[in-house]
Amino acid sequence: HETIWRESFPPSLFSDLSGKMFTFPQKTNTDYVSLTASIQDFSSITVCHRSFTDLKRDHILFSLSTPSNSNDFLIFWDDKNKELEPHIRDQTVEYGWPDYKPNMWHSICTTWDSSTGLVQLWFDGQPSIRKYISSGSNIRGRPIIILGQEQDSHGGGFDINQCFVGMMSDVHMWNYILSPCEIQSYVDIQNFTPGNVLNWKALNFQITGRVLIEDKLKTCY
């Protein structure tokens, strides 16, 4: 069982994290992973990730800010209302999702297209309805992408009561809308086209604080 942790993990050059996960083991407003994106202008986006937590409070799942918008592309769990909330261009919609259960892996994919303004969630392979959120302008500017903390400013403004505690793996991001079949392949851990913006198999990241890289928990047969 391999564990890697340093107080400040040096920037990596495209590490292959296949079979690995980030472990966020404590409630803080200082521990996080920053991801470097290869693109700075998005007319459409798909983000997929897997997470595992026992939190019974609000928490962040994915946070992308730009200099003009701290919530340019954000995925948040509202525990009081049991809702997954995509925030895009500082606008938000809510999806009631009672199946977001603790202590198990969940695969969540989020898609958005600026031309239609429609957002859609795929939760463990089940699609939501499409909802209008924001259209007419791209997400543009130097993105700061954070796992583990929610940005209320560009690269900062972390709230300890919104931090993520648990494990996260298989983070991918594309600058286009994945087809339903591609999303299903991701959920089923089959062959799929890796993200061309963020690729878990070639990830440029930096760890700040107590976040560990560990072997992903596997089911024994």
GROMACS .gro file of C-alpha atoms in nm, residues 120-218:
model
   99
  120GLN     CA    1  -2.630   1.835  -1.757
  121LEU     CA    2  -2.512   1.598  -1.482
  122TRP     CA    3  -2.444   1.228  -1.516
  123PHE     CA    4  -2.447   1.061  -1.174
  124ASP     CA    5  -2.318   0.703  -1.169
  125GLY     CA    6  -2.417   0.681  -1.534
  126GLN     CA    7  -2.769   0.823  -1.489
  127PRO     CA    8  -2.835   1.146  -1.682
  128SER     CA    9  -3.016   1.443  -1.536
  129ILE     CA   10  -3.244   1.667  -1.737
  130ARG     CA   11  -3.069   1.952  -1.917
  131LYS     CA   12  -3.111   2.292  -1.753
  132TYR     CA   13  -3.030   2.640  -1.876
  133ILE     CA   14  -2.753   2.809  -1.677
  134SER     CA   15  -2.542   3.053  -1.885
  135SER     CA   16  -2.489   3.119  -2.255
  136GLY     CA   17  -2.330   3.365  -2.494
  137SER     CA   18  -1.979   3.387  -2.349
  138ASN     CA   19  -1.690   3.147  -2.312
  139ILE     CA   20  -1.503   3.066  -1.994
  140ARG     CA   21  -1.188   3.263  -2.066
  141GLY     CA   22  -0.872   3.364  -1.882
  142ARG     CA   23  -0.605   3.183  -1.683
  143PRO     CA   24  -0.790   2.905  -1.501
  144ILE     CA   25  -0.700   2.796  -1.150
  145ILE     CA   26  -0.840   2.449  -1.087
  146ILE     CA   27  -0.854   2.327  -0.727
  147LEU     CA   28  -0.950   1.992  -0.574
  148GLY     CA   29  -1.030   1.988  -0.203
  149GLN     CA   30  -1.123   2.355  -0.152
  150GLU     CA   31  -1.384   2.596  -0.290
  151GLN     CA   32  -1.246   2.920  -0.435
  152ASP     CA   33  -1.420   3.243  -0.336
  153SER     CA   34  -1.142   3.436  -0.507
  154HIS     CA   35  -0.899   3.349  -0.788
  155GLY     CA   36  -0.686   3.080  -0.620
  156GLY     CA   37  -0.800   3.148  -0.262
  157GLY     CA   38  -1.080   3.247  -0.028
  158PHE     CA   39  -1.116   2.893   0.110
  159ASP     CA   40  -1.391   2.815   0.364
  160ILE     CA   41  -1.308   2.532   0.604
  161ASN     CA   42  -1.678   2.438   0.619
  162GLN     CA   43  -1.688   2.374   0.243
  163CYS     CA   44  -1.368   2.169   0.209
  164PHE     CA   45  -1.367   1.813   0.078
  165VAL     CA   46  -1.261   1.526   0.305
  166GLY     CA   47  -1.229   1.183   0.146
  167MET     CA   48  -1.079   1.037  -0.171
  168MET     CA   49  -1.087   1.151  -0.530
  169SER     CA   50  -0.970   0.980  -0.847
  170ASP     CA   51  -0.992   0.967  -1.227
  171VAL     CA   52  -1.028   1.343  -1.282
  172HIS     CA   53  -1.062   1.427  -1.651
  173MET     CA   54  -1.166   1.744  -1.834
  174TRP     CA   55  -1.245   1.800  -2.202
  175ASN     CA   56  -1.313   2.118  -2.401
  176TYR     CA   57  -1.613   1.956  -2.568
  177ILE     CA   58  -1.927   1.764  -2.474
  178LEU     CA   59  -1.868   1.392  -2.431
  179SER     CA   60  -2.121   1.163  -2.597
  180PRO     CA   61  -2.348   0.957  -2.370
  181CYS     CA   62  -2.161   0.643  -2.478
  182GLU     CA   63  -1.824   0.796  -2.384
  183ILE     CA   64  -1.962   0.898  -2.046
  184GLN     CA   65  -2.094   0.547  -1.989
  185SER     CA   66  -1.752   0.406  -2.079
  186TYR     CA   67  -1.596   0.638  -1.820
  187VAL     CA   68  -1.845   0.528  -1.555
  188ASP     CA   69  -1.787   0.160  -1.635
  189ILE     CA   70  -1.406   0.210  -1.630
  190GLN     CA   71  -1.378   0.093  -1.988
  191ASN     CA   72  -1.176   0.243  -2.271
  192PHE     CA   73  -1.262   0.609  -2.321
  193THR     CA   74  -1.085   0.910  -2.469
  194PRO     CA   75  -0.885   1.076  -2.188
  195GLY     CA   76  -0.939   1.442  -2.115
  196ASN     CA   77  -0.758   1.682  -2.347
  197VAL     CA   78  -0.756   1.956  -2.079
  198LEU     CA   79  -0.700   1.741  -1.768
  199ASN     CA   80  -0.591   1.379  -1.809
  200TRP     CA   81  -0.556   1.157  -1.499
  201LYS     CA   82  -0.300   0.950  -1.688
  202ALA     CA   83  -0.088   1.257  -1.764
  203LEU     CA   84  -0.174   1.505  -1.488
  204ASN     CA   85   0.016   1.827  -1.419
  205PHE     CA   86  -0.057   1.904  -1.053
  206GLN     CA   87   0.080   2.045  -0.729
  207ILE     CA   88  -0.012   1.938  -0.375
  208THR     CA   89  -0.028   2.192  -0.094
  209GLY     CA   90  -0.060   2.065   0.263
  210ARG     CA   91  -0.165   1.719   0.377
  211VAL     CA   92  -0.298   1.548   0.067
  212LEU     CA   93  -0.174   1.198  -0.009
  213ILE     CA   94  -0.135   0.997  -0.327
  214GLU     CA   95  -0.235   0.638  -0.252
  215ASP     CA   96  -0.325   0.320  -0.435
  216LYS     CA   97  -0.696   0.327  -0.513
  217LEU     CA   98  -0.904   0.092  -0.302
  218LYS     CA   99  -0.992  -0.216  -0.500
   0.00000   0.00000   0.00000
